[in-house]
Amino acid sequence: MKGSLIVLTVFVAGIVIGITGVVPASFIPTELTEWLLYALVIQIGISLGHSGNLIKILKTVSLRSLLLPLGTIIGTLLFTALAGLCIGGWSLTDYLALGSGMGYYSLSSVMIIDIKSSVIGVQSATQLGMLALLVNITREMTALVCGPWLARVFGRYAPTAAAGVTSMDVTLPMIVRCTGQEMFPIALMHGMVLEISVPLLVTLFAGLT
Amino acid sequence: MFILLLLVISVCIGMLLQRCRALRHLERSATWTVWLLIFVFGISLGSNEKIVNDFARFGLTALVISLAGVAGSVLAAWGIGAYINKSNQR
């Protein structure tokens, strides 16, 4: 829990600093996030190789672990559709397109704006795209913050499922920390399968009117 | 896919340097990197006026939709975990 609180505090502090403009956005190179992500991957990779558990870990991966990404897709789409029906405003397929982002906010929002512009107009498409950005950023943050709790209540696969695509990068350290190193390859495979599914699903649902 | 390549290379380096005890500290530094990543992410969101304004307008809808997605996937993962446990016991 302490870790989650630190993450949340740091995130809110970042937003506040961004809003107040204490640190101008131009001060931060746009590639910084990317570099940090690479630095993170290198650190995770080296410590995984260094621990010597890798072969032991790989032996536990089975075809059954493909069940998890499939479950994430079905569960996400089903519940997103239900929530969308309750909220209204947008069409059911629009809500399904929002859910199809699976936490991949950059790609899904751009794709939704691109596909929807010719169908519902640029203004509405941009709004839906921004909503997609917010939905998927919130998903990533929820997974990061609630991951440890989800693991305790719903078992060790829950943080990975909640993380969606981000189980292969941003939320991977949290997943490994709260569910153990043997979840590393499962979370990675989960993220990879979803990464492929996101553009397909977004194209499908955004294309349906 | 670049990330995956980077990961594979890093894992190989880690395996080659198995005797280097200093590398144990990398787990700690990885945690710090996550915090830094989140911090920078927050700044870039906060400094984007369009995103801040839309957050006020769409924040609630976005929250409900994303929580619904999380709930659905977590329930699926819960069921899958129970199924795997059961078939492991057999």
mmCIF file of N, CA, C and O in Angstrom, chain A residues 48-142:
data_model
loop_
_atom_site.group_PDB
_atom_site.id
_atom_site.type_symbol
_atom_site.label_atom_id
_atom_site.label_comp_id
_atom_site.label_asym_id
_atom_site.label_seq_id
_atom_site.Cartn_x
_atom_site.Cartn_y
_atom_site.Cartn_z
ATOM 1 N N LEU A 48 16.242 -9.536 -13.690
ATOM 2 C CA LEU A 48 15.605 -10.836 -13.950
ATOM 3 C C LEU A 48 16.660 -11.864 -14.364
ATOM 4 O O LEU A 48 16.696 -12.980 -13.852
ATOM 5 N N GLY A 49 17.532 -11.491 -15.293
ATOM 6 C CA GLY A 49 18.589 -12.396 -15.732
ATOM 7 C C GLY A 49 19.540 -12.719 -14.596
ATOM 8 O O GLY A 49 19.974 -13.855 -14.431
ATOM 9 N N HIS A 50 19.810 -11.712 -13.776
ATOM 10 C CA HIS A 50 20.758 -11.837 -12.672
ATOM 11 C C HIS A 50 20.245 -12.777 -11.590
ATOM 12 O O HIS A 50 21.001 -13.501 -10.954
ATOM 13 N N SER A 51 18.924 -12.765 -11.370
ATOM 14 C CA SER A 51 18.361 -13.573 -10.287
ATOM 15 C C SER A 51 18.484 -15.066 -10.576
ATOM 16 O O SER A 51 18.410 -15.885 -9.665
ATOM 17 N N GLY A 52 18.634 -15.440 -11.852
ATOM 18 C CA GLY A 52 18.801 -16.854 -12.190
ATOM 19 C C GLY A 52 17.512 -17.646 -12.144
ATOM 20 O O GLY A 52 17.497 -18.853 -12.308
ATOM 21 N N ASN A 53 16.392 -16.953 -11.956
ATOM 22 C CA ASN A 53 15.103 -17.648 -11.876
ATOM 23 C C ASN A 53 14.457 -17.841 -13.237
ATOM 24 O O ASN A 53 13.407 -18.459 -13.349
ATOM 25 N N LEU A 54 15.083 -17.291 -14.265
ATOM 26 C CA LEU A 54 14.411 -17.182 -15.552
ATOM 27 C C LEU A 54 13.953 -18.522 -16.115
ATOM 28 O O LEU A 54 12.807 -18.676 -16.533
ATOM 29 N N ILE A 55 14.847 -19.510 -16.110
ATOM 30 C CA ILE A 55 14.502 -20.801 -16.700
ATOM 31 C C ILE A 55 13.375 -21.449 -15.902
ATOM 32 O O ILE A 55 12.429 -21.993 -16.467
ATOM 33 N N LYS A 56 13.477 -21.299 -14.564
ATOM 34 C CA LYS A 56 12.419 -21.799 -13.696
ATOM 35 C C LYS A 56 11.091 -21.125 -14.058
ATOM 36 O O LYS A 56 10.045 -21.768 -14.140
ATOM 37 N N ILE A 57 11.159 -19.816 -14.292
ATOM 38 C CA ILE A 57 9.951 -19.048 -14.622
ATOM 39 C C ILE A 57 9.367 -19.491 -15.959
ATOM 40 O O ILE A 57 8.177 -19.763 -16.093
ATOM 41 N N LEU A 58 10.233 -19.620 -16.966
ATOM 42 C CA LEU A 58 9.746 -19.952 -18.310
ATOM 43 C C LEU A 58 9.048 -21.306 -18.339
ATOM 44 O O LEU A 58 8.144 -21.535 -19.122
ATOM 45 N N LYS A 59 9.491 -22.224 -17.439
ATOM 46 C CA LYS A 59 8.885 -23.553 -17.411
ATOM 47 C C LYS A 59 7.434 -23.504 -16.955
ATOM 48 O O LYS A 59 6.656 -24.417 -17.232
ATOM 49 N N THR A 60 7.070 -22.438 -16.213
ATOM 50 C CA THR A 60 5.708 -22.378 -15.697
ATOM 51 C C THR A 60 4.725 -21.791 -16.705
ATOM 52 O O THR A 60 3.533 -21.814 -16.493
ATOM 53 N N VAL A 61 5.254 -21.260 -17.830
ATOM 54 C CA VAL A 61 4.346 -20.695 -18.837
ATOM 55 C C VAL A 61 3.732 -21.825 -19.655
ATOM 56 O O VAL A 61 4.426 -22.726 -20.098
ATOM 57 N N SER A 62 2.430 -21.764 -19.815
ATOM 58 C CA SER A 62 1.781 -22.783 -20.625
ATOM 59 C C SER A 62 0.796 -22.106 -21.558
ATOM 60 O O SER A 62 0.590 -20.906 -21.496
ATOM 61 N N LEU A 63 0.208 -22.919 -22.422
ATOM 62 C CA LEU A 63 -0.824 -22.389 -23.320
ATOM 63 C C LEU A 63 -1.973 -21.811 -22.516
ATOM 64 O O LEU A 63 -2.655 -20.896 -22.950
ATOM 65 N N ARG A 64 -2.134 -22.379 -21.309
ATOM 66 C CA ARG A 64 -3.224 -21.916 -20.460
ATOM 67 C C ARG A 64 -3.099 -20.439 -20.121
ATOM 68 O O ARG A 64 -4.082 -19.772 -19.839
ATOM 69 N N SER A 65 -1.854 -19.932 -20.131
ATOM 70 C CA SER A 65 -1.684 -18.531 -19.758
ATOM 71 C C SER A 65 -2.237 -17.597 -20.834
ATOM 72 O O SER A 65 -2.393 -16.404 -20.612
ATOM 73 N N LEU A 66 -2.555 -18.154 -22.011
ATOM 74 C CA LEU A 66 -3.226 -17.336 -23.033
ATOM 75 C C LEU A 66 -4.687 -17.072 -22.654
ATOM 76 O O LEU A 66 -5.328 -16.189 -23.209
ATOM 77 N N LEU A 67 -5.169 -17.890 -21.710
ATOM 78 C CA LEU A 67 -6.531 -17.688 -21.208
ATOM 79 C C LEU A 67 -6.685 -16.296 -20.617
ATOM 80 O O LEU A 67 -7.729 -15.668 -20.741
ATOM 81 N N LEU A 68 -5.630 -15.828 -19.962
ATOM 82 C CA LEU A 68 -5.710 -14.558 -19.237
ATOM 83 C C LEU A 68 -5.986 -13.364 -20.159
ATOM 84 O O LEU A 68 -6.929 -12.615 -19.916
ATOM 85 N N PRO A 69 -5.190 -13.179 -21.250
ATOM 86 C CA PRO A 69 -5.516 -12.056 -22.138
ATOM 87 C C PRO A 69 -6.919 -12.161 -22.733
ATOM 88 O O PRO A 69 -7.617 -11.153 -22.863
ATOM 89 N N LEU A 70 -7.351 -13.388 -23.037
ATOM 90 C CA LEU A 70 -8.694 -13.582 -23.576
ATOM 91 C C LEU A 70 -9.744 -13.165 -22.549
ATOM 92 O O LEU A 70 -10.721 -12.472 -22.869
ATOM 93 N N GLY A 71 -9.523 -13.550 -21.302
ATOM 94 C CA GLY A 71 -10.432 -13.167 -20.221
ATOM 95 C C GLY A 71 -10.474 -11.656 -20.036
ATOM 96 O O GLY A 71 -11.545 -11.077 -19.831
ATOM 97 N N THR A 72 -9.304 -11.023 -20.129
ATOM 98 C CA THR A 72 -9.237 -9.571 -19.983
ATOM 99 C C THR A 72 -10.063 -8.885 -21.059
ATOM 100 O O THR A 72 -10.830 -7.955 -20.780
ATOM 101 N N ILE A 73 -9.929 -9.365 -22.306
ATOM 102 C CA ILE A 73 -10.661 -8.746 -23.416
ATOM 103 C C ILE A 73 -12.171 -8.903 -23.213
ATOM 104 O O ILE A 73 -12.926 -7.923 -23.257
ATOM 105 N N ILE A 74 -12.608 -10.137 -22.936
ATOM 106 C CA ILE A 74 -14.050 -10.385 -22.793
ATOM 107 C C ILE A 74 -14.614 -9.625 -21.587
ATOM 108 O O ILE A 74 -15.640 -8.949 -21.688
ATOM 109 N N GLY A 75 -13.922 -9.704 -20.463
ATOM 110 C CA GLY A 75 -14.388 -9.031 -19.244
ATOM 111 C C GLY A 75 -14.471 -7.525 -19.430
ATOM 112 O O GLY A 75 -15.460 -6.890 -19.052
ATOM 113 N N THR A 76 -13.419 -6.943 -20.028
ATOM 114 C CA THR A 76 -13.390 -5.498 -20.238
ATOM 115 C C THR A 76 -14.538 -5.050 -21.141
ATOM 116 O O THR A 76 -15.274 -4.119 -20.818
ATOM 117 N N LEU A 77 -14.696 -5.729 -22.279
ATOM 118 C CA LEU A 77 -15.711 -5.318 -23.248
ATOM 119 C C LEU A 77 -17.118 -5.460 -22.670
ATOM 120 O O LEU A 77 -17.964 -4.576 -22.838
ATOM 121 N N LEU A 78 -17.351 -6.563 -21.965
ATOM 122 C CA LEU A 78 -18.678 -6.813 -21.390
ATOM 123 C C LEU A 78 -19.055 -5.713 -20.393
ATOM 124 O O LEU A 78 -20.133 -5.112 -20.481
ATOM 125 N N PHE A 79 -18.149 -5.419 -19.479
ATOM 126 C CA PHE A 79 -18.452 -4.441 -18.428
ATOM 127 C C PHE A 79 -18.458 -3.015 -18.970
ATOM 128 O O PHE A 79 -19.212 -2.177 -18.491
ATOM 129 N N THR A 80 -17.595 -2.738 -19.958
ATOM 130 C CA THR A 80 -17.604 -1.403 -20.560
ATOM 131 C C THR A 80 -18.933 -1.159 -21.260
ATOM 132 O O THR A 80 -19.519 -0.077 -21.162
ATOM 133 N N ALA A 81 -19.441 -2.196 -21.942
ATOM 134 C CA ALA A 81 -20.721 -2.069 -22.637
ATOM 135 C C ALA A 81 -21.844 -1.814 -21.642
ATOM 136 O O ALA A 81 -22.696 -0.950 -21.848
ATOM 137 N N LEU A 82 -21.828 -2.563 -20.526
ATOM 138 C CA LEU A 82 -22.862 -2.381 -19.498
ATOM 139 C C LEU A 82 -22.822 -0.965 -18.931
ATOM 140 O O LEU A 82 -23.856 -0.297 -18.804
ATOM 141 N N ALA A 83 -21.611 -0.495 -18.601
ATOM 142 C CA ALA A 83 -21.465 0.857 -18.048
ATOM 143 C C ALA A 83 -21.921 1.890 -19.071
ATOM 144 O O ALA A 83 -22.599 2.866 -18.730
ATOM 145 N N GLY A 84 -21.584 1.669 -20.340
ATOM 146 C CA GLY A 84 -21.971 2.591 -21.402
ATOM 147 C C GLY A 84 -23.481 2.679 -21.555
ATOM 148 O O GLY A 84 -24.042 3.767 -21.729
ATOM 149 N N LEU A 85 -24.150 1.513 -21.440
ATOM 150 C CA LEU A 85 -25.616 1.495 -21.541
ATOM 151 C C LEU A 85 -26.236 2.309 -20.409
ATOM 152 O O LEU A 85 -27.256 2.982 -20.596
ATOM 153 N N CYS A 86 -25.612 2.244 -19.221
ATOM 154 C CA CYS A 86 -26.136 2.995 -18.069
ATOM 155 C C CYS A 86 -25.916 4.496 -18.257
ATOM 156 O O CYS A 86 -26.765 5.308 -17.890
ATOM 157 N N ILE A 87 -24.748 4.876 -18.780
ATOM 158 C CA ILE A 87 -24.403 6.302 -18.894
ATOM 159 C C ILE A 87 -25.143 6.942 -20.069
ATOM 160 O O ILE A 87 -25.674 8.045 -19.957
ATOM 161 N N GLY A 88 -25.172 6.264 -21.199
ATOM 162 C CA GLY A 88 -25.797 6.827 -22.389
ATOM 163 C C GLY A 88 -24.925 7.911 -23.002
ATOM 164 O O GLY A 88 -23.767 8.062 -22.642
ATOM 165 N N GLY A 89 -25.505 8.682 -23.927
ATOM 166 C CA GLY A 89 -24.745 9.768 -24.550
ATOM 167 C C GLY A 89 -24.064 9.326 -25.831
ATOM 168 O O GLY A 89 -24.359 9.832 -26.901
ATOM 169 N N TRP A 90 -23.172 8.349 -25.727
ATOM 170 C CA TRP A 90 -22.511 7.797 -26.901
ATOM 171 C C TRP A 90 -23.158 6.467 -27.262
ATOM 172 O O TRP A 90 -23.880 5.887 -26.451
ATOM 173 N N SER A 91 -22.879 5.990 -28.469
ATOM 174 C CA SER A 91 -23.473 4.707 -28.870
ATOM 175 C C SER A 91 -22.717 3.551 -28.219
ATOM 176 O O SER A 91 -21.611 3.720 -27.704
ATOM 177 N N LEU A 92 -23.336 2.384 -28.243
ATOM 178 C CA LEU A 92 -22.741 1.201 -27.622
ATOM 179 C C LEU A 92 -21.377 0.878 -28.238
ATOM 180 O O LEU A 92 -20.419 0.571 -27.531
ATOM 181 N N THR A 93 -21.292 0.988 -29.571
ATOM 182 C CA THR A 93 -20.018 0.656 -30.221
ATOM 183 C C THR A 93 -18.942 1.691 -29.878
ATOM 184 O O THR A 93 -17.759 1.360 -29.822
ATOM 185 N N ASP A 94 -19.355 2.956 -29.639
ATOM 186 C CA ASP A 94 -18.385 3.958 -29.190
ATOM 187 C C ASP A 94 -17.796 3.550 -27.845
ATOM 188 O O ASP A 94 -16.580 3.630 -27.626
ATOM 189 N N TYR A 95 -18.651 3.102 -26.936
ATOM 190 C CA TYR A 95 -18.167 2.675 -25.621
ATOM 191 C C TYR A 95 -17.266 1.451 -25.737
ATOM 192 O O TYR A 95 -16.261 1.327 -25.041
ATOM 193 N N LEU A 96 -17.643 0.535 -26.650
ATOM 194 C CA LEU A 96 -16.801 -0.649 -26.854
ATOM 195 C C LEU A 96 -15.426 -0.239 -27.400
ATOM 196 O O LEU A 96 -14.400 -0.819 -27.036
ATOM 197 N N ALA A 97 -15.418 0.789 -28.273
ATOM 198 C CA ALA A 97 -14.143 1.283 -28.802
ATOM 199 C C ALA A 97 -13.304 1.895 -27.681
ATOM 200 O O ALA A 97 -12.089 1.710 -27.636
ATOM 201 N N LEU A 98 -13.956 2.609 -26.748
ATOM 202 C CA LEU A 98 -13.242 3.181 -25.598
ATOM 203 C C LEU A 98 -12.605 2.073 -24.762
ATOM 204 O O LEU A 98 -11.444 2.154 -24.367
ATOM 205 N N GLY A 99 -13.407 1.022 -24.493
ATOM 206 C CA GLY A 99 -12.903 -0.086 -23.685
ATOM 207 C C GLY A 99 -11.801 -0.862 -24.393
ATOM 208 O O GLY A 99 -10.884 -1.381 -23.755
ATOM 209 N N SER A 100 -11.875 -0.920 -25.727
ATOM 210 C CA SER A 100 -10.897 -1.685 -26.505
ATOM 211 C C SER A 100 -9.478 -1.151 -26.377
ATOM 212 O O SER A 100 -8.536 -1.832 -26.757
ATOM 213 N N GLY A 101 -9.344 0.076 -25.868
ATOM 214 C CA GLY A 101 -8.006 0.635 -25.667
ATOM 215 C C GLY A 101 -7.178 -0.180 -24.684
ATOM 216 O O GLY A 101 -5.950 -0.204 -24.782
ATOM 217 N N MET A 102 -7.821 -0.857 -23.734
ATOM 218 C CA MET A 102 -7.151 -1.720 -22.748
ATOM 219 C C MET A 102 -5.956 -1.030 -22.073
ATOM 220 O O MET A 102 -4.954 -1.668 -21.763
ATOM 221 N N GLY A 103 -6.032 0.271 -21.913
ATOM 222 C CA GLY A 103 -4.945 0.997 -21.264
ATOM 223 C C GLY A 103 -3.930 1.585 -22.244
ATOM 224 O O GLY A 103 -3.030 2.317 -21.842
ATOM 225 N N TYR A 104 -4.095 1.271 -23.520
ATOM 226 C CA TYR A 104 -3.159 1.758 -24.540
ATOM 227 C C TYR A 104 -3.658 3.123 -25.013
ATOM 228 O O TYR A 104 -4.204 3.256 -26.104
ATOM 229 N N TYR A 105 -3.455 4.160 -24.190
ATOM 230 C CA TYR A 105 -4.145 5.429 -24.448
ATOM 231 C C TYR A 105 -3.639 6.161 -25.684
ATOM 232 O O TYR A 105 -4.424 6.767 -26.415
ATOM 233 N N SER A 106 -2.342 6.122 -25.937
ATOM 234 C CA SER A 106 -1.814 6.877 -27.073
ATOM 235 C C SER A 106 -2.386 6.355 -28.389
ATOM 236 O O SER A 106 -2.958 7.098 -29.179
ATOM 237 N N LEU A 107 -2.266 5.048 -28.585
ATOM 238 C CA LEU A 107 -2.716 4.457 -29.846
ATOM 239 C C LEU A 107 -4.232 4.522 -30.009
ATOM 240 O O LEU A 107 -4.746 4.958 -31.044
ATOM 241 N N SER A 108 -4.974 4.119 -28.970
ATOM 242 C CA SER A 108 -6.428 4.005 -29.119
ATOM 243 C C SER A 108 -7.067 5.365 -29.368
ATOM 244 O O SER A 108 -7.968 5.479 -30.203
ATOM 245 N N SER A 109 -6.588 6.415 -28.665
ATOM 246 C CA SER A 109 -7.229 7.718 -28.850
ATOM 247 C C SER A 109 -6.979 8.262 -30.264
ATOM 248 O O SER A 109 -7.896 8.776 -30.905
ATOM 249 N N VAL A 110 -5.754 8.122 -30.745
ATOM 250 C CA VAL A 110 -5.434 8.597 -32.094
ATOM 251 C C VAL A 110 -6.234 7.831 -33.141
ATOM 252 O O VAL A 110 -6.783 8.409 -34.083
ATOM 253 N N MET A 111 -6.337 6.512 -32.951
ATOM 254 C CA MET A 111 -7.085 5.694 -33.908
ATOM 255 C C MET A 111 -8.561 6.061 -33.930
ATOM 256 O O MET A 111 -9.182 6.119 -34.986
ATOM 257 N N ILE A 112 -9.113 6.297 -32.735
ATOM 258 C CA ILE A 112 -10.543 6.628 -32.649
ATOM 259 C C ILE A 112 -10.822 7.952 -33.353
ATOM 260 O O ILE A 112 -11.774 8.067 -34.136
ATOM 261 N N ILE A 113 -9.964 8.965 -33.116
ATOM 262 C CA ILE A 113 -10.144 10.264 -33.789
ATOM 263 C C ILE A 113 -10.079 10.066 -35.302
ATOM 264 O O ILE A 113 -10.903 10.566 -36.062
ATOM 265 N N ASP A 114 -9.093 9.275 -35.721
ATOM 266 C CA ASP A 114 -8.870 9.040 -37.146
ATOM 267 C C ASP A 114 -10.068 8.368 -37.814
ATOM 268 O O ASP A 114 -10.568 8.819 -38.839
ATOM 269 N N ILE A 115 -10.551 7.297 -37.205
ATOM 270 C CA ILE A 115 -11.628 6.522 -37.823
ATOM 271 C C ILE A 115 -12.967 7.250 -37.718
ATOM 272 O O ILE A 115 -13.754 7.282 -38.660
ATOM 273 N N LYS A 116 -13.207 7.871 -36.560
ATOM 274 C CA LYS A 116 -14.524 8.467 -36.294
ATOM 275 C C LYS A 116 -14.762 9.788 -37.026
ATOM 276 O O LYS A 116 -15.917 10.177 -37.244
ATOM 277 N N SER A 117 -13.685 10.491 -37.385
ATOM 278 C CA SER A 117 -13.829 11.822 -37.986
ATOM 279 C C SER A 117 -14.733 11.816 -39.216
ATOM 280 O O SER A 117 -15.567 12.706 -39.393
ATOM 281 N N SER A 118 -14.582 10.778 -40.050
ATOM 282 C CA SER A 118 -15.371 10.739 -41.280
ATOM 283 C C SER A 118 -16.810 10.312 -41.010
ATOM 284 O O SER A 118 -17.688 10.507 -41.850
ATOM 285 N N VAL A 119 -17.053 9.742 -39.830
ATOM 286 C CA VAL A 119 -18.384 9.214 -39.527
ATOM 287 C C VAL A 119 -19.236 10.222 -38.738
ATOM 288 O O VAL A 119 -20.366 10.519 -39.115
ATOM 289 N N ILE A 120 -18.680 10.758 -37.634
ATOM 290 C CA ILE A 120 -19.484 11.639 -36.769
ATOM 291 C C ILE A 120 -18.955 13.070 -36.757
ATOM 292 O O ILE A 120 -19.397 13.890 -35.962
ATOM 293 N N GLY A 121 -17.987 13.372 -37.612
ATOM 294 C CA GLY A 121 -17.442 14.729 -37.656
ATOM 295 C C GLY A 121 -16.234 14.894 -36.760
ATOM 296 O O GLY A 121 -16.073 14.163 -35.778
ATOM 297 N N VAL A 122 -15.390 15.856 -37.098
ATOM 298 C CA VAL A 122 -14.119 16.032 -36.392
ATOM 299 C C VAL A 122 -14.336 16.400 -34.926
ATOM 300 O O VAL A 122 -13.670 15.874 -34.031
ATOM 301 N N GLN A 123 -15.310 17.299 -34.674
ATOM 302 C CA GLN A 123 -15.541 17.766 -33.305
ATOM 303 C C GLN A 123 -15.886 16.614 -32.357
ATOM 304 O O GLN A 123 -15.248 16.414 -31.338
ATOM 305 N N SER A 124 -16.904 15.820 -32.730
ATOM 306 C CA SER A 124 -17.316 14.696 -31.886
ATOM 307 C C SER A 124 -16.229 13.634 -31.798
ATOM 308 O O SER A 124 -16.016 13.028 -30.745
ATOM 309 N N ALA A 125 -15.535 13.435 -32.924
ATOM 310 C CA ALA A 125 -14.483 12.418 -32.940
ATOM 311 C C ALA A 125 -13.356 12.801 -31.989
ATOM 312 O O ALA A 125 -12.804 11.952 -31.279
ATOM 313 N N THR A 126 -13.011 14.117 -31.947
ATOM 314 C CA THR A 126 -11.955 14.574 -31.039
ATOM 315 C C THR A 126 -12.380 14.403 -29.585
ATOM 316 O O THR A 126 -11.589 14.005 -28.734
ATOM 317 N N GLN A 127 -13.659 14.685 -29.324
ATOM 318 C CA GLN A 127 -14.162 14.493 -27.962
ATOM 319 C C GLN A 127 -14.065 13.026 -27.549
ATOM 320 O O GLN A 127 -13.630 12.709 -26.443
ATOM 321 N N LEU A 128 -14.469 12.145 -28.466
ATOM 322 C CA LEU A 128 -14.410 10.712 -28.164
ATOM 323 C C LEU A 128 -12.952 10.270 -27.980
ATOM 324 O O LEU A 128 -12.648 9.449 -27.109
ATOM 325 N N GLY A 129 -12.077 10.839 -28.808
ATOM 326 C CA GLY A 129 -10.656 10.514 -28.694
ATOM 327 C C GLY A 129 -10.080 10.948 -27.352
ATOM 328 O O GLY A 129 -9.313 10.212 -26.722
ATOM 329 N N MET A 130 -10.462 12.142 -26.909
ATOM 330 C CA MET A 130 -10.005 12.629 -25.616
ATOM 331 C C MET A 130 -10.544 11.760 -24.492
ATOM 332 O O MET A 130 -9.852 11.469 -23.518
ATOM 333 N N LEU A 131 -11.809 11.335 -24.652
ATOM 334 C CA LEU A 131 -12.405 10.433 -23.674
ATOM 335 C C LEU A 131 -11.625 9.116 -23.631
ATOM 336 O O LEU A 131 -11.360 8.575 -22.550
ATOM 337 N N ALA A 132 -11.228 8.637 -24.817
ATOM 338 C CA ALA A 132 -10.441 7.402 -24.890
ATOM 339 C C ALA A 132 -9.119 7.568 -24.153
ATOM 340 O O ALA A 132 -8.672 6.679 -23.422
ATOM 341 N N LEU A 133 -8.512 8.743 -24.320
ATOM 342 C CA LEU A 133 -7.251 9.035 -23.630
ATOM 343 C C LEU A 133 -7.456 8.962 -22.123
ATOM 344 O O LEU A 133 -6.704 8.294 -21.409
ATOM 345 N N LEU A 134 -8.510 9.642 -21.652
ATOM 346 C CA LEU A 134 -8.772 9.683 -20.211
ATOM 347 C C LEU A 134 -9.121 8.302 -19.667
ATOM 348 O O LEU A 134 -8.619 7.896 -18.623
ATOM 349 N N VAL A 135 -9.990 7.574 -20.386
ATOM 350 C CA VAL A 135 -10.393 6.237 -19.936
ATOM 351 C C VAL A 135 -9.161 5.351 -19.760
ATOM 352 O O VAL A 135 -8.993 4.678 -18.749
ATOM 353 N N ASN A 136 -8.276 5.406 -20.761
ATOM 354 C CA ASN A 136 -7.160 4.463 -20.737
ATOM 355 C C ASN A 136 -6.019 4.890 -19.811
ATOM 356 O O ASN A 136 -5.330 4.048 -19.254
ATOM 357 N N ILE A 137 -5.853 6.220 -19.641
ATOM 358 C CA ILE A 137 -4.896 6.686 -18.632
ATOM 359 C C ILE A 137 -5.396 6.299 -17.245
ATOM 360 O O ILE A 137 -4.645 5.807 -16.407
ATOM 361 N N THR A 138 -6.720 6.506 -17.036
ATOM 362 C CA THR A 138 -7.294 6.163 -15.734
ATOM 363 C C THR A 138 -7.140 4.675 -15.457
ATOM 364 O O THR A 138 -6.891 4.264 -14.331
ATOM 365 N N ARG A 139 -7.271 3.866 -16.504
ATOM 366 C CA ARG A 139 -7.121 2.423 -16.313
ATOM 367 C C ARG A 139 -5.702 2.091 -15.845
ATOM 368 O O ARG A 139 -5.502 1.314 -14.928
ATOM 369 N N GLU A 140 -4.737 2.711 -16.510
ATOM 370 C CA GLU A 140 -3.344 2.479 -16.130
ATOM 371 C C GLU A 140 -3.101 2.894 -14.682
ATOM 372 O O GLU A 140 -2.493 2.162 -13.906
ATOM 373 N N MET A 141 -3.619 4.091 -14.330
ATOM 374 C CA MET A 141 -3.417 4.585 -12.968
ATOM 375 C C MET A 141 -4.130 3.712 -11.946
ATOM 376 O O MET A 141 -3.591 3.407 -10.887
ATOM 377 N N THR A 142 -5.357 3.285 -12.279
ATOM 378 C CA THR A 142 -6.112 2.428 -11.366
ATOM 379 C C THR A 142 -5.347 1.128 -11.117
ATOM 380 O O THR A 142 -5.233 0.674 -9.979
#
